[in-house]
mmCIF file of C-alpha atoms in Angstrom:
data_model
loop_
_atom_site.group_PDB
_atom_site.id
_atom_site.type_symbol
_atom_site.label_atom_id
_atom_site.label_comp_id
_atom_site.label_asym_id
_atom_site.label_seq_id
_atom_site.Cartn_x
_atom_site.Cartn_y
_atom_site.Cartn_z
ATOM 1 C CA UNK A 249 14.904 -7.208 31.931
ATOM 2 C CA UNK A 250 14.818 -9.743 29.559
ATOM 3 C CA UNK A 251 14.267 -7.998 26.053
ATOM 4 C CA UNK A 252 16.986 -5.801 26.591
ATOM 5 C CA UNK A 253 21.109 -6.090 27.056
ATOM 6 C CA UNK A 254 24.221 -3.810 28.711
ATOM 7 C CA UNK A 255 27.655 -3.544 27.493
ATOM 8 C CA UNK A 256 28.163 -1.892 30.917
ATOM 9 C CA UNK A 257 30.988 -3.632 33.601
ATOM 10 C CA UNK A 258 30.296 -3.227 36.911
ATOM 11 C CA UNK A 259 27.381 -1.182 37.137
ATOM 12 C CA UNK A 260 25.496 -0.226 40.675
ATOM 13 C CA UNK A 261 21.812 0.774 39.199
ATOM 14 C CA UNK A 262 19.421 -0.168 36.232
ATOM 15 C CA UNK A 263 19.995 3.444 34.736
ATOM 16 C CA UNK A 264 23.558 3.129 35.244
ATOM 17 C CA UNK A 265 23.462 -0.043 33.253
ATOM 18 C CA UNK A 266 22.180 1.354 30.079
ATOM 19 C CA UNK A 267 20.053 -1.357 29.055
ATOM 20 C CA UNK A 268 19.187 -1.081 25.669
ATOM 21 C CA UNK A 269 16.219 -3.534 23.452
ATOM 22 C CA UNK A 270 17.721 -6.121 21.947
ATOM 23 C CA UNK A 271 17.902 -5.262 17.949
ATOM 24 C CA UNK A 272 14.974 -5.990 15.536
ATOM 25 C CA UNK A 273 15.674 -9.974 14.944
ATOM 26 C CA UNK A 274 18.007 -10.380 17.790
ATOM 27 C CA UNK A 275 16.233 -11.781 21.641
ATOM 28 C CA UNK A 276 17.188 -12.065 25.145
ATOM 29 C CA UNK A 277 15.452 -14.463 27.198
ATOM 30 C CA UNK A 278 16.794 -13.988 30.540
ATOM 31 C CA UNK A 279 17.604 -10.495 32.621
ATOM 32 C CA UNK A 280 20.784 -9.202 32.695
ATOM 33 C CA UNK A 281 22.225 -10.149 29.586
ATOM 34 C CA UNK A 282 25.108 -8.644 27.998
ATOM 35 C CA UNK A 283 24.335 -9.498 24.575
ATOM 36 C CA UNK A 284 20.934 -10.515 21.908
ATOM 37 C CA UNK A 285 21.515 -13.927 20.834
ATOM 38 C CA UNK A 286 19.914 -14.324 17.327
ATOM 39 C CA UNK A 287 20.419 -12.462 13.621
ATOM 40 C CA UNK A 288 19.334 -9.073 12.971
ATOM 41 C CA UNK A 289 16.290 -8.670 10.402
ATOM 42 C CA UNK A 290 17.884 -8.491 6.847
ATOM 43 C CA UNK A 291 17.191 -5.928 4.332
ATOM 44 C CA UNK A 292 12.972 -6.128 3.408
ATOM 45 C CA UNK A 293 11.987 -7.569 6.788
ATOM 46 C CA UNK A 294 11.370 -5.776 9.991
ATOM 47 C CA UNK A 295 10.938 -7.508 13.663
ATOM 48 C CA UNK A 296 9.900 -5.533 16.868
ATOM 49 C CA UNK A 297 12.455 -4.958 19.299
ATOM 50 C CA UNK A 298 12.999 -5.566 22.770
ATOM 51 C CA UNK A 299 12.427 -9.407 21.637
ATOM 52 C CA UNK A 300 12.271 -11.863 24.698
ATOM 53 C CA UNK A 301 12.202 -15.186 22.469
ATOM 54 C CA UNK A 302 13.132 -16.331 19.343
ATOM 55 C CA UNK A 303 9.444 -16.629 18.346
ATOM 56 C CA UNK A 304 8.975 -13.117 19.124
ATOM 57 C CA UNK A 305 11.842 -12.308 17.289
ATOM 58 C CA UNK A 306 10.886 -13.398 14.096
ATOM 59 C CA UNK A 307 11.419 -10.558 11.079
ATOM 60 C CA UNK A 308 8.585 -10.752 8.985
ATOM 61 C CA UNK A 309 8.391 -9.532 5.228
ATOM 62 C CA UNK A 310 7.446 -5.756 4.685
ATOM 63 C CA UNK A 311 4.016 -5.376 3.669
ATOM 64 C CA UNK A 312 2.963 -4.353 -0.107
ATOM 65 C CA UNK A 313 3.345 -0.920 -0.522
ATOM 66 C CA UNK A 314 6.624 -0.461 1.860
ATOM 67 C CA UNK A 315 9.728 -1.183 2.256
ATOM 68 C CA UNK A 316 13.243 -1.610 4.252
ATOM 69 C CA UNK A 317 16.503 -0.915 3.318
ATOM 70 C CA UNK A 318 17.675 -1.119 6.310
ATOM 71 C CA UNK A 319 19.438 -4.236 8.645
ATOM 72 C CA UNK A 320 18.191 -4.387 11.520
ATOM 73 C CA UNK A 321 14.785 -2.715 10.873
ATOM 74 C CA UNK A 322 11.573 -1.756 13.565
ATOM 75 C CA UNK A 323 9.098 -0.543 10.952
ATOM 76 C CA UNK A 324 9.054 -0.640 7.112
ATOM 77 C CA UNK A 325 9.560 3.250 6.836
ATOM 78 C CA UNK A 326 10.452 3.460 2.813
ATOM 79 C CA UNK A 327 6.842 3.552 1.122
ATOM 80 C CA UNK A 328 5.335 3.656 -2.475
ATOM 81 C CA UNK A 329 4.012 7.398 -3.442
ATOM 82 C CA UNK A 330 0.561 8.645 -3.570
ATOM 83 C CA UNK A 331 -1.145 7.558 -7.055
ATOM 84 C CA UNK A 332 1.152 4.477 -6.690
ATOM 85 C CA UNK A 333 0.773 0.850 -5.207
ATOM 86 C CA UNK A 334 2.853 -2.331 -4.929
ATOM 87 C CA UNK A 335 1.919 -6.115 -4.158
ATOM 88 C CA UNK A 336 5.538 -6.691 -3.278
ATOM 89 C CA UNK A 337 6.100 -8.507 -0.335
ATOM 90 C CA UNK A 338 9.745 -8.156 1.259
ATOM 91 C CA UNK A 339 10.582 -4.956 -0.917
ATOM 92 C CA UNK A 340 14.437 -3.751 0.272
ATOM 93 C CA UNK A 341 14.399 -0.559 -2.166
ATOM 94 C CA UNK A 342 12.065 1.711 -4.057
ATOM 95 C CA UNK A 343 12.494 0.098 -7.402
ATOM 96 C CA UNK A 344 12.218 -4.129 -5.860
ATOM 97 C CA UNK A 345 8.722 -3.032 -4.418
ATOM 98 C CA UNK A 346 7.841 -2.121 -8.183
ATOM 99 C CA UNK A 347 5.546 0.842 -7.226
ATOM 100 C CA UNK A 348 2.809 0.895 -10.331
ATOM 101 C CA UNK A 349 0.790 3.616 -11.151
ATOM 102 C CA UNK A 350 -2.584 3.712 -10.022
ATOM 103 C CA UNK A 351 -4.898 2.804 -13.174
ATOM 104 C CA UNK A 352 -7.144 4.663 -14.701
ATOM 105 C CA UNK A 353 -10.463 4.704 -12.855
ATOM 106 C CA UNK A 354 -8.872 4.463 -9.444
ATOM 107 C CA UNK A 355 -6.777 6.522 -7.197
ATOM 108 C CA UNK A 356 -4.306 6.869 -4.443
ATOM 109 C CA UNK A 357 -3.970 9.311 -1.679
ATOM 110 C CA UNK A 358 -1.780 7.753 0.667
ATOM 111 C CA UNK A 359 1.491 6.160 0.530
ATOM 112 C CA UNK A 360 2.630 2.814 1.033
ATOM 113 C CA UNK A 361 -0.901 1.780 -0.787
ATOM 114 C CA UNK A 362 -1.135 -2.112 -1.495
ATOM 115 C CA UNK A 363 -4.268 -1.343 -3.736
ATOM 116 C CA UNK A 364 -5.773 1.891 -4.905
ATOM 117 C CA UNK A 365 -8.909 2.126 -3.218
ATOM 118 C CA UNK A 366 -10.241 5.446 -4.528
ATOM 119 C CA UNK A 367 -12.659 4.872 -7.055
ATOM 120 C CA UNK A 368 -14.382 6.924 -9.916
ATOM 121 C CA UNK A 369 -18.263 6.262 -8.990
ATOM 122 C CA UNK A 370 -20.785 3.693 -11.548
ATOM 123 C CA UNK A 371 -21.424 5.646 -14.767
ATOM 124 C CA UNK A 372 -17.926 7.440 -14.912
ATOM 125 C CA UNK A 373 -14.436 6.386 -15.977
ATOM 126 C CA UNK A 374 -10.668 7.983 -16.369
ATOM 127 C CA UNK A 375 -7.964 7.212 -18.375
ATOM 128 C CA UNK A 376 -5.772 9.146 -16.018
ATOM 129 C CA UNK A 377 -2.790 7.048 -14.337
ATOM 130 C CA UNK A 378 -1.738 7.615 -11.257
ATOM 131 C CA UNK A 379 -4.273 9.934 -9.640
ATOM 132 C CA UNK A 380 -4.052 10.714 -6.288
ATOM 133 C CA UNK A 381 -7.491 11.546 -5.599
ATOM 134 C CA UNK A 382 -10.758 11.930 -6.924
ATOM 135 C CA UNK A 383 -10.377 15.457 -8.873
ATOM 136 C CA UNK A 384 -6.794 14.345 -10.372
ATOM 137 C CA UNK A 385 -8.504 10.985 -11.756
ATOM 138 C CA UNK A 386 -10.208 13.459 -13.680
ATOM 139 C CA UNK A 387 -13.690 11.403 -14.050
ATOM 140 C CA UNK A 388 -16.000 11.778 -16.530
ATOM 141 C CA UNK A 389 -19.765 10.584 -17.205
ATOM 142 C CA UNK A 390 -19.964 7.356 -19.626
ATOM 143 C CA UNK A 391 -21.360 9.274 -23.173
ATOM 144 C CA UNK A 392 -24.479 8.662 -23.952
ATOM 145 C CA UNK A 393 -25.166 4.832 -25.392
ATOM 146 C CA UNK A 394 -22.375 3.320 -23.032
ATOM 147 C CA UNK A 395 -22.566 2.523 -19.127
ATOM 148 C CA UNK A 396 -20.131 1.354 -16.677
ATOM 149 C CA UNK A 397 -21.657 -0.514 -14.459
ATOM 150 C CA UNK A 398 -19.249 -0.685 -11.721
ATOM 151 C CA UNK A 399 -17.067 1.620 -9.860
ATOM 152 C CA UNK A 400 -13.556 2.141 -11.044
ATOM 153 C CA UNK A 401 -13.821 1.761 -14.897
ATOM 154 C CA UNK A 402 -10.854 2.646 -16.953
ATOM 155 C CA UNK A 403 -13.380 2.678 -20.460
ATOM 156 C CA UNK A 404 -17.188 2.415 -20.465
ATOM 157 C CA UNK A 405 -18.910 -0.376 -22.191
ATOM 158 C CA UNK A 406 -21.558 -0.152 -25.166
ATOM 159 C CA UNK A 407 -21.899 2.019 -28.096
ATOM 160 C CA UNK A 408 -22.305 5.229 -28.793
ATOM 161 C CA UNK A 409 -25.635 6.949 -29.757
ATOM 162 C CA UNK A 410 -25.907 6.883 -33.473
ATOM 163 C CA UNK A 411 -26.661 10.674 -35.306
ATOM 164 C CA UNK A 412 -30.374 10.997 -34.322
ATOM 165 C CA UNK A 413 -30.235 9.292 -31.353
ATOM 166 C CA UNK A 414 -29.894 10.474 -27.762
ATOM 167 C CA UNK A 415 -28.928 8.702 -24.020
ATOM 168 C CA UNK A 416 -28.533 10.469 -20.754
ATOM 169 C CA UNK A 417 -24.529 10.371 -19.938
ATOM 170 C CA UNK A 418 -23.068 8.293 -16.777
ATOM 171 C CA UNK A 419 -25.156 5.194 -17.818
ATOM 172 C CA UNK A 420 -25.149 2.432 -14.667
ATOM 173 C CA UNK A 421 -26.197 -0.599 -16.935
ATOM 174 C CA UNK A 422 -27.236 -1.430 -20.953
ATOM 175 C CA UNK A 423 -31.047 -0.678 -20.258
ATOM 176 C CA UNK A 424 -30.278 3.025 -19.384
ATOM 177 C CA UNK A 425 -27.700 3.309 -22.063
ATOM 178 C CA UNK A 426 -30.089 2.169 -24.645
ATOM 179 C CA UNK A 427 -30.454 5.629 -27.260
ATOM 180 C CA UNK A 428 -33.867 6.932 -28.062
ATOM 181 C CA UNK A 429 -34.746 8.689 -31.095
ATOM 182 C CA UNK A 430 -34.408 12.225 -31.347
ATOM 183 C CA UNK A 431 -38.255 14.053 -31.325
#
């Protein structure tokens, strides 16, 4: 079938032939080839074998998050850790996709994260790096006279109730922040 290749001589049946898919990078366009024309995926990319054009072919970078240190590759199968998250495109090791810890106010629980998608809610914030979930972000309510008005807040915004004064903690926005005198 086209996709695939033998190294076989003189074989009497398809499962005698041992066709295999042609290599990640590496097409055949015609049945009963005996060899992928083409160049297999380098280091960072990954193609889909079993190829049946050049088009189809075609290694493409690894995603952020992952990565390939591998010739020849399927699938991007190396991945950033939980509580960690690249933007590199094409990564070929651990250290080129520059994993980063997740910053404080978000979170990671899965590998091979592009962005860190976990969030500590409105009114709360962590300094905690590289959390990979909710409970390890460790998020706490804004003190009273500051807010953070959006989700994911590495610091809360405002200041802090004077002696005397008083605000409810895990402010949403300056109005609820605002500190009342003590009665």
């Amino acid at each position: 079938n086209a996709g695939t290749y033998s190294t076989t001589l003189g074989a009497i049946s398809l499962s005698a032939a041992a066709c295999l898919h042609c290599l990640s990078g590496k097409f055949s366009a015609t049945s009963g080839a005996s060899a992928c024309s083409g160049v297999s995926c380098k280091v960072g990319t990954y193609s889909t074998p079993g190829a049946t054009s050049l088009s189809t072919a075609a290694c493409l970078d690894c995603p952020a998050g992952k990565f390939s240190a591998t010739t020849g590759a399927s699938i991007c199968s190396g991945t950033c850790n939980a509580g960690t998250y690249s933007i590199m495109l094409g990564a070929f090791s651990l250290s080129a996709a520059a994993c980063l810890d997740c910053p404080g106010g978000r979170f990671s629980a899965t590998t091979g994260a592009s962005t860190c998608s976990g969030t500590c809610n409105a009114g709360t914030y962590s300094t905690t790096l590289g959390a990979i979930s909710l409970s390890t972000a460790a998020c706490v309510d804004c003190p009273g006279g500051k807010f953070s008005a959006t989700t994911g807040a590495s610091t809360c915004f405002g200041v802090a109730c004077k002696v005397g004064t008083y605000s409810t903690p895990g402010a949403t926005s300056s109005s609820t922040a605002a500190c009342l005198d003590c009665p």
